[in-house]
Amino acid sequence: MSASTTKMAALRLPPLPTIADIIRTHKLSARKSLSQNFLLNERITDKIVKKAGDLTGSYVLEVGPGPGALTRSIMRQNPKKLILVEKDHRFLPTLNMLQEAFELTGSKIDIIINDILKVQMDALFPKEIAEDWNDKRPRIFIIGNLPFSVSTHLIIKWLKAISEHKGPWSLGRSKMTLTFQKEVAERLVAPEYGVQRCRLSVMAQAWTFPNHQFTIPGRVFVPKPDVDVGVVSFVPLMTPQTKHSFDFFELITRHVFSFRQKYCIRCIETLFPLYCRKEMGETLCKIADIDPTLKPTQLSVSDVDKIATAYEFLLQKHTELQTYDYRASRRLLHDKYLDEVTISDYRD
Ligand code: SAM
């Protein structure tokens, strides 16, 4: 489609009621259990879409369209196909209306009423649009003003899919542009030595380039959430910062951040049973060439990768260590405090 036909296609959209009118007419009161905070400001939804990139002729997955303000901004950019995944069936009539309007322009909308965490992502996009991982990115974009209740869970799930080239990432380095609570957005992008540096920063940066594009003040949402919201884009790295599997690297990262305020060697020691903990911790730091007095927050992704590689080497040399489970040992000791620290989620 040429640029001028594309523009005309957008102009052919029939006039639509405002989002505020839709919410009022359909009595779509926001449900807290589904983290429903709606955006009614077109300038902001257009800005999110602009940060996603050039959507013309592309395939877009939108998570949680709700009453459809962000959906309309996406539609105005003329993607070839828009896939909407929304858990709340109350939005179906509104989304059907957008579907009809969009299809007049020759583009297509698929509506899936389901939990995004349960959707089989493999079948959503046609195989023909695949690009080689080391080539340009495919014309696939994932966009969402995400529900806070699932955003961290979802990004971890998708980072794993990226690491394994599964789902939309089986077709190449598909870009995501998603919202998070501002604090989570800051954690995702925090560099080493940054105050917000944590496990989530290392995991996100090992496989993607996360970019905190801008912050949306909480007051522009309806209803207003307690926090501001950060828009973060993720471009999968051609060459990840680790060659380890997602699960193994995640395990190491979790140990490395088990005590944020202590020297990293204290955390590294937790990879080993008590009887050899001190000695093995020192050996690992030497093999990995890591300063044992650095704090976990001062370690780069490459440092964590070196720790993982050194640990793998030690496991091969001392096979008896392979069955050691730090969390199980803490439970055995009924050391509730340590257990809580270790098992803490990505908010640590
Ligand atoms: N996109 C709309 C906007 O910007 O105004 C709504 C955003 S609201 C923060 C989050 C949306 O995600 C809601 O429509 C909610 O119903 C939907 N949602 C919540 N949990 C979901 C899930 N597990 N899967 C899919 N959608 C979900």
CSV table of C-alpha atoms and ligand atoms in Angstrom, one decimal:
chain,number,residue,atom,x,y,z
A,1,MET,CA,0.0,0.0,0.0
A,2,SER,CA,1.5,3.4,-1.0
A,3,ALA,CA,1.8,6.2,1.6
A,4,SER,CA,-1.1,8.1,0.0
A,5,THR,CA,-3.5,5.1,-0.1
A,6,THR,CA,-2.5,4.4,3.5
A,7,LYS,CA,-3.5,7.9,4.5
A,8,MET,CA,-6.8,7.7,2.7
A,9,ALA,CA,-7.6,4.4,4.3
A,10,ALA,CA,-7.3,6.1,7.7
A,11,LEU,CA,-9.6,8.9,6.5
A,12,ARG,CA,-12.2,6.4,5.5
A,13,LEU,CA,-12.7,5.3,9.1
A,14,PRO,CA,-16.3,6.2,10.0
A,15,PRO,CA,-16.8,8.6,12.9
A,16,LEU,CA,-16.8,6.8,16.2
A,17,PRO,CA,-18.2,7.8,19.6
A,18,THR,CA,-15.7,9.1,22.1
A,19,ILE,CA,-14.2,6.6,24.6
A,20,ALA,CA,-15.8,8.6,27.4
A,21,ASP,CA,-19.2,8.2,25.7
A,22,ILE,CA,-18.6,4.4,25.2
A,23,ILE,CA,-17.7,4.0,28.9
A,24,ARG,CA,-20.8,5.9,29.9
A,25,THR,CA,-23.2,4.2,27.4
A,26,HIS,CA,-22.0,0.7,28.1
A,27,LYS,CA,-21.7,1.3,31.8
A,28,LEU,CA,-18.1,0.0,31.7
A,29,SER,CA,-17.1,0.8,35.3
A,30,ALA,CA,-13.4,-0.1,35.9
A,31,ARG,CA,-12.7,-3.4,37.7
A,32,LYS,CA,-9.9,-3.2,40.2
A,33,SER,CA,-9.4,-7.0,40.0
A,34,LEU,CA,-8.4,-6.6,36.3
A,35,SER,CA,-6.2,-3.6,37.0
A,36,GLN,CA,-8.4,-1.4,34.8
A,37,ASN,CA,-7.1,2.1,34.5
A,38,PHE,CA,-8.1,3.6,31.2
A,39,LEU,CA,-6.4,6.1,29.0
A,40,LEU,CA,-8.8,8.6,27.4
A,41,ASN,CA,-6.1,11.0,26.2
A,42,GLU,CA,-5.5,10.5,22.4
A,43,ARG,CA,-2.3,12.6,22.5
A,44,ILE,CA,-0.8,10.1,25.0
A,45,THR,CA,-2.0,6.9,23.2
A,46,ASP,CA,-0.6,8.4,19.9
A,47,LYS,CA,2.7,8.9,21.7
A,48,ILE,CA,2.9,5.3,22.9
A,49,VAL,CA,2.2,4.1,19.4
A,50,LYS,CA,4.8,6.5,17.9
A,51,LYS,CA,7.4,4.9,20.3
A,52,ALA,CA,6.5,1.5,19.0
A,53,GLY,CA,7.7,2.4,15.5
A,54,ASP,CA,6.3,2.4,11.9
A,55,LEU,CA,3.3,0.1,12.1
A,56,THR,CA,2.2,0.6,8.4
A,57,GLY,CA,1.4,-2.8,6.9
A,58,SER,CA,2.5,-4.7,10.0
A,59,TYR,CA,1.0,-7.2,12.4
A,60,VAL,CA,0.2,-5.8,15.9
A,61,LEU,CA,-0.8,-7.6,19.0
A,62,GLU,CA,-2.4,-5.4,21.6
A,63,VAL,CA,-2.8,-6.7,25.1
A,64,GLY,CA,-5.8,-5.5,27.1
A,65,PRO,CA,-7.5,-3.0,24.7
A,66,GLY,CA,-10.3,-2.3,27.1
A,67,PRO,CA,-12.5,0.4,25.7
A,68,GLY,CA,-10.0,0.9,22.9
A,69,ALA,CA,-8.3,4.3,23.1
A,70,LEU,CA,-4.8,2.8,22.4
A,71,THR,CA,-6.4,0.5,19.8
A,72,ARG,CA,-7.7,3.6,17.9
A,73,SER,CA,-4.2,5.1,17.9
A,74,ILE,CA,-2.8,1.8,16.5
A,75,MET,CA,-5.6,1.7,13.9
A,76,ARG,CA,-4.6,5.2,12.7
A,77,GLN,CA,-1.2,3.8,11.8
A,78,ASN,CA,-2.7,1.3,9.4
A,79,PRO,CA,-1.3,-2.0,10.4
A,80,LYS,CA,-2.3,-4.9,8.1
A,81,LYS,CA,-3.7,-6.9,11.0
A,82,LEU,CA,-4.5,-6.1,14.6
A,83,ILE,CA,-4.9,-8.9,17.2
A,84,LEU,CA,-6.6,-7.9,20.4
A,85,VAL,CA,-6.4,-10.0,23.5
A,86,GLU,CA,-8.8,-8.8,26.3
A,87,LYS,CA,-9.8,-10.8,29.3
A,88,ASP,CA,-13.0,-8.8,30.1
A,89,HIS,CA,-15.8,-9.8,27.8
A,90,ARG,CA,-17.8,-6.6,28.6
A,91,PHE,CA,-15.6,-4.8,26.0
A,92,LEU,CA,-16.6,-7.2,23.2
A,93,PRO,CA,-19.4,-4.9,21.7
A,94,THR,CA,-17.0,-1.9,21.7
A,95,LEU,CA,-14.2,-3.9,20.2
A,96,ASN,CA,-16.6,-5.4,17.6
A,97,MET,CA,-17.5,-1.8,16.6
A,98,LEU,CA,-13.8,-1.0,16.1
A,99,GLN,CA,-13.5,-4.2,14.1
A,100,GLU,CA,-16.2,-3.2,11.7
A,101,ALA,CA,-14.9,0.3,11.3
A,102,PHE,CA,-11.3,-1.0,10.7
A,103,GLU,CA,-12.4,-3.6,8.2
A,104,LEU,CA,-13.9,-0.9,6.0
A,105,THR,CA,-10.3,0.2,5.4
A,106,GLY,CA,-9.2,-3.2,4.2
A,107,SER,CA,-7.4,-4.1,7.4
A,108,LYS,CA,-8.4,-6.8,9.8
A,109,ILE,CA,-8.9,-7.1,13.5
A,110,ASP,CA,-9.0,-10.4,15.4
A,111,ILE,CA,-10.5,-10.3,18.9
A,112,ILE,CA,-9.5,-12.9,21.4
A,113,ILE,CA,-11.4,-12.8,24.7
A,114,ASN,CA,-8.9,-14.6,27.0
A,115,ASP,CA,-6.2,-14.2,29.6
A,116,ILE,CA,-3.0,-13.2,27.8
A,117,LEU,CA,-1.1,-15.5,30.1
A,118,LYS,CA,-3.0,-18.4,28.5
A,119,VAL,CA,-3.0,-17.4,24.9
A,120,GLN,CA,-1.0,-19.7,22.6
A,121,MET,CA,1.2,-17.1,20.9
A,122,ASP,CA,2.7,-19.3,18.2
A,123,ALA,CA,-0.4,-19.3,16.0
A,124,LEU,CA,-1.0,-15.5,16.0
A,125,PHE,CA,1.2,-14.4,13.2
A,126,PRO,CA,1.8,-15.9,9.7
A,127,LYS,CA,5.1,-17.7,9.2
A,128,GLU,CA,5.7,-15.9,5.9
A,129,ILE,CA,6.6,-12.6,7.7
A,130,ALA,CA,9.5,-14.3,9.5
A,131,GLU,CA,12.9,-12.6,9.4
A,132,ASP,CA,16.2,-14.2,10.3
A,133,TRP,CA,17.1,-13.4,13.9
A,134,ASN,CA,20.3,-11.7,12.8
A,135,ASP,CA,18.6,-9.7,10.1
A,136,LYS,CA,16.1,-6.8,10.2
A,137,ARG,CA,13.2,-7.1,12.7
A,138,PRO,CA,9.9,-8.7,11.5
A,139,ARG,CA,6.8,-6.5,10.9
A,140,ILE,CA,5.4,-7.7,14.3
A,141,PHE,CA,4.7,-5.3,17.2
A,142,ILE,CA,3.5,-6.1,20.6
A,143,ILE,CA,1.8,-3.1,22.4
A,144,GLY,CA,-0.1,-2.8,25.6
A,145,ASN,CA,-1.1,-0.6,28.4
A,146,LEU,CA,-0.7,-3.6,30.6
A,147,PRO,CA,-2.7,-4.5,33.7
A,148,PHE,CA,-0.4,-4.0,36.7
A,149,SER,CA,-1.5,-7.3,38.1
A,150,VAL,CA,0.1,-9.3,35.3
A,151,SER,CA,2.8,-7.0,33.9
A,152,THR,CA,5.9,-8.4,35.7
A,153,HIS,CA,4.7,-12.0,35.3
A,154,LEU,CA,4.1,-11.4,31.6
A,155,ILE,CA,7.5,-9.8,30.9
A,156,ILE,CA,9.4,-12.6,32.6
A,157,LYS,CA,7.4,-15.1,30.5
A,158,TRP,CA,8.1,-13.2,27.3
A,159,LEU,CA,11.8,-12.7,28.1
A,160,LYS,CA,12.0,-16.5,28.4
A,161,ALA,CA,10.2,-16.9,25.1
A,162,ILE,CA,12.7,-14.4,23.5
A,163,SER,CA,15.6,-16.4,24.9
A,164,GLU,CA,14.2,-19.6,23.3
A,165,HIS,CA,13.0,-17.9,20.1
A,166,LYS,CA,9.5,-19.0,20.7
A,167,GLY,CA,6.0,-17.5,20.1
A,168,PRO,CA,6.3,-14.2,18.2
A,169,TRP,CA,10.1,-14.5,18.6
A,170,SER,CA,10.2,-17.7,16.5
A,171,LEU,CA,9.7,-15.2,13.6
A,172,GLY,CA,12.5,-12.9,14.5
A,173,ARG,CA,13.3,-10.0,16.9
A,174,SER,CA,9.7,-8.7,17.4
A,175,LYS,CA,9.6,-5.4,19.4
A,176,MET,CA,7.4,-4.8,22.4
A,177,THR,CA,6.2,-1.5,23.8
A,178,LEU,CA,4.5,-1.9,27.1
A,179,THR,CA,3.5,0.0,30.2
A,180,PHE,CA,4.6,-0.8,33.8
A,181,GLN,CA,4.3,0.9,37.2
A,182,LYS,CA,7.0,3.6,37.0
A,183,GLU,CA,9.2,2.0,39.6
A,184,VAL,CA,9.1,-1.3,37.7
A,185,ALA,CA,10.0,0.5,34.5
A,186,GLU,CA,13.0,2.1,36.3
A,187,ARG,CA,14.1,-1.4,37.5
A,188,LEU,CA,13.9,-2.9,34.0
A,189,VAL,CA,16.3,-0.3,32.6
A,190,ALA,CA,18.5,0.3,35.7
A,191,PRO,CA,22.2,0.1,34.9
A,192,GLU,CA,24.8,-1.3,37.3
A,193,TYR,CA,25.4,1.0,40.3
A,194,GLY,CA,21.9,2.4,39.7
A,195,VAL,CA,19.7,2.6,42.8
A,196,GLN,CA,16.9,0.5,41.2
A,197,ARG,CA,19.3,-2.2,39.9
A,198,CYS,CA,17.8,-5.7,40.7
A,199,ARG,CA,17.2,-9.1,39.4
A,200,LEU,CA,14.6,-7.8,36.9
A,201,SER,CA,17.2,-5.4,35.4
A,202,VAL,CA,19.7,-8.2,34.8
A,203,MET,CA,17.2,-10.6,33.3
A,204,ALA,CA,15.7,-7.9,31.0
A,205,GLN,CA,19.1,-6.6,29.8
A,206,ALA,CA,20.6,-10.1,29.2
A,207,TRP,CA,18.2,-10.7,26.3
A,208,THR,CA,16.8,-7.3,25.2
A,209,PHE,CA,17.6,-3.6,25.0
A,210,PRO,CA,14.9,-2.1,27.3
A,211,ASN,CA,14.3,1.6,26.9
A,212,HIS,CA,12.2,3.7,29.3
A,213,GLN,CA,10.6,5.9,26.6
A,214,PHE,CA,8.6,8.2,28.8
A,215,THR,CA,6.5,8.5,31.9
A,216,ILE,CA,2.7,9.0,32.0
A,217,PRO,CA,1.4,10.8,35.1
A,218,GLY,CA,-1.1,8.7,37.0
A,219,ARG,CA,-3.6,11.5,37.0
A,220,VAL,CA,-4.4,11.1,33.3
A,221,PHE,CA,-5.8,7.6,33.8
A,222,VAL,CA,-9.4,6.9,34.7
A,223,PRO,CA,-9.6,5.9,37.5
A,224,LYS,CA,-6.3,7.3,38.7
A,225,PRO,CA,-3.8,4.7,39.9
A,226,ASP,CA,-1.7,5.3,43.0
A,227,VAL,CA,1.5,5.5,40.9
A,228,ASP,CA,2.8,7.0,37.6
A,229,VAL,CA,3.3,4.7,34.6
A,230,GLY,CA,6.4,4.1,32.6
A,231,VAL,CA,6.3,3.2,28.9
A,232,VAL,CA,9.2,0.7,28.1
A,233,SER,CA,10.2,-0.6,24.7
A,234,PHE,CA,12.1,-3.9,24.4
A,235,VAL,CA,14.2,-4.8,21.3
A,236,PRO,CA,15.6,-8.3,21.5
A,237,LEU,CA,19.4,-8.4,21.2
A,238,MET,CA,20.8,-10.1,18.2
A,239,THR,CA,23.5,-11.5,20.5
A,240,PRO,CA,22.2,-12.0,24.1
A,241,GLN,CA,24.6,-11.1,26.9
A,242,THR,CA,24.6,-14.7,28.0
A,243,LYS,CA,24.6,-18.1,26.3
A,244,HIS,CA,23.2,-19.8,29.4
A,245,SER,CA,19.6,-21.0,29.4
A,246,PHE,CA,17.0,-18.7,30.8
A,247,ASP,CA,16.2,-20.9,33.8
A,248,PHE,CA,19.9,-21.4,34.8
A,249,PHE,CA,20.7,-17.7,34.4
A,250,GLU,CA,17.6,-16.9,36.4
A,251,LEU,CA,18.7,-19.2,39.2
A,252,ILE,CA,22.2,-17.6,39.3
A,253,THR,CA,20.7,-14.1,39.2
A,254,ARG,CA,18.3,-14.9,42.1
A,255,HIS,CA,21.2,-16.1,44.2
A,256,VAL,CA,23.4,-13.1,43.3
A,257,PHE,CA,20.6,-10.7,44.5
A,258,SER,CA,19.8,-12.7,47.6
A,259,PHE,CA,21.3,-10.0,49.9
A,260,ARG,CA,21.3,-6.6,48.1
A,261,GLN,CA,23.3,-4.7,50.7
A,262,LYS,CA,26.1,-7.3,51.3
A,263,TYR,CA,29.2,-8.1,49.3
A,264,CYS,CA,28.3,-10.3,46.3
A,265,ILE,CA,30.5,-13.1,47.6
A,266,ARG,CA,28.0,-13.6,50.5
A,267,CYS,CA,25.3,-14.2,47.8
A,268,ILE,CA,27.5,-16.4,45.6
A,269,GLU,CA,28.3,-18.6,48.6
A,270,THR,CA,24.6,-19.5,48.8
A,271,LEU,CA,25.1,-21.6,45.7
A,272,PHE,CA,27.1,-24.1,47.8
A,273,PRO,CA,26.3,-26.3,50.8
A,274,LEU,CA,27.5,-25.0,54.2
A,275,TYR,CA,30.5,-27.4,54.5
A,276,CYS,CA,32.3,-25.9,51.5
A,277,ARG,CA,30.6,-22.6,51.1
A,278,LYS,CA,33.5,-20.3,51.9
A,279,GLU,CA,36.1,-22.1,49.9
A,280,MET,CA,33.9,-22.5,46.8
A,281,GLY,CA,32.7,-18.9,46.9
A,282,GLU,CA,36.3,-17.7,46.9
A,283,THR,CA,37.2,-20.1,44.1
A,284,LEU,CA,34.2,-19.1,42.0
A,285,CYS,CA,35.1,-15.4,42.3
A,286,LYS,CA,38.6,-16.2,41.2
A,287,ILE,CA,37.5,-18.2,38.2
A,288,ALA,CA,35.0,-15.6,37.2
A,289,ASP,CA,37.4,-12.8,37.9
A,290,ILE,CA,34.9,-10.9,40.0
A,291,ASP,CA,35.7,-8.6,42.8
A,292,PRO,CA,34.1,-10.3,45.8
A,293,THR,CA,33.5,-7.0,47.6
A,294,LEU,CA,31.2,-5.6,44.9
A,295,LYS,CA,27.6,-5.3,45.9
A,296,PRO,CA,25.1,-7.2,43.7
A,297,THR,CA,23.8,-3.9,42.3
A,298,GLN,CA,27.3,-3.1,41.1
A,299,LEU,CA,27.6,-6.2,38.9
A,300,SER,CA,27.1,-5.9,35.1
A,301,VAL,CA,25.1,-8.5,33.1
A,302,SER,CA,28.4,-9.8,31.8
A,303,ASP,CA,29.6,-10.2,35.5
A,304,VAL,CA,26.5,-12.3,36.3
A,305,ASP,CA,27.2,-14.3,33.1
A,306,LYS,CA,30.8,-15.0,34.3
A,307,ILE,CA,29.5,-16.1,37.6
A,308,ALA,CA,27.1,-18.5,35.9
A,309,THR,CA,29.9,-19.9,33.7
A,310,ALA,CA,32.2,-20.4,36.7
A,311,TYR,CA,29.4,-22.1,38.6
A,312,GLU,CA,28.7,-24.4,35.7
A,313,PHE,CA,32.4,-25.3,35.5
A,314,LEU,CA,32.5,-26.0,39.3
A,315,LEU,CA,29.4,-28.2,39.0
A,316,GLN,CA,31.1,-30.3,36.3
A,317,LYS,CA,34.2,-30.6,38.5
A,318,HIS,CA,32.4,-31.4,41.7
A,319,THR,CA,29.4,-33.4,40.6
A,320,GLU,CA,28.2,-33.9,44.2
A,321,LEU,CA,27.3,-30.2,44.3
A,322,GLN,CA,24.7,-30.6,41.5
A,323,THR,CA,22.0,-31.8,43.8
A,324,TYR,CA,22.4,-29.0,46.3
A,325,ASP,CA,19.2,-26.9,46.7
A,326,TYR,CA,19.8,-23.8,48.8
A,327,ARG,CA,16.1,-23.1,49.2
A,328,ALA,CA,15.4,-26.6,50.4
A,329,SER,CA,18.3,-26.4,52.9
A,330,ARG,CA,16.9,-23.1,54.3
A,331,ARG,CA,13.5,-24.6,54.7
A,332,LEU,CA,15.1,-27.5,56.5
A,333,LEU,CA,16.7,-25.1,58.9
A,334,HIS,CA,13.4,-23.3,59.4
A,335,ASP,CA,15.2,-20.1,58.7
A,336,LYS,CA,12.1,-18.2,57.7
A,337,TYR,CA,13.8,-14.8,57.2
A,338,LEU,CA,16.4,-16.1,54.7
A,339,ASP,CA,13.8,-18.1,52.9
A,340,GLU,CA,11.6,-15.1,52.4
A,341,VAL,CA,14.6,-13.1,51.1
A,342,THR,CA,15.6,-15.8,48.7
A,343,ILE,CA,12.1,-16.6,47.4
A,344,SER,CA,11.1,-13.0,47.1
A,345,ASP,CA,9.7,-12.0,43.7
A,346,TYR,CA,11.1,-9.6,41.2
A,347,ARG,CA,10.2,-6.7,43.5
A,348,ASP,CA,13.3,-7.4,45.7
B,1,SAM,N1,-5.8,-0.4,26.8
B,1,SAM,C1,-6.8,0.2,27.6
B,1,SAM,C2,-6.4,1.7,27.8
B,1,SAM,O1,-5.2,2.0,27.6
B,1,SAM,O2,-7.3,2.4,28.3
B,1,SAM,C3,-7.0,-0.5,28.9
B,1,SAM,C4,-5.8,-0.6,29.8
B,1,SAM,S1,-6.1,-1.3,31.4
B,1,SAM,C5,-4.7,-0.7,32.3
B,1,SAM,C6,-5.7,-3.0,31.3
B,1,SAM,C7,-6.6,-3.8,30.4
B,1,SAM,O3,-6.1,-5.2,30.4
B,1,SAM,C8,-8.0,-3.9,30.8
B,1,SAM,O4,-8.9,-3.7,29.7
B,1,SAM,C9,-8.2,-5.3,31.4
B,1,SAM,O5,-9.5,-5.8,31.3
B,1,SAM,C10,-7.2,-6.1,30.6
B,1,SAM,N2,-6.7,-7.3,31.3
B,1,SAM,C11,-6.5,-7.5,32.6
B,1,SAM,N3,-5.9,-8.7,32.8
B,1,SAM,C12,-5.8,-9.3,31.6
B,1,SAM,C13,-5.3,-10.5,31.2
B,1,SAM,N4,-4.8,-11.4,32.0
B,1,SAM,N5,-5.3,-10.8,29.8
B,1,SAM,C14,-5.8,-9.9,29.0
B,1,SAM,N6,-6.3,-8.7,29.3
B,1,SAM,C15,-6.3,-8.4,30.6
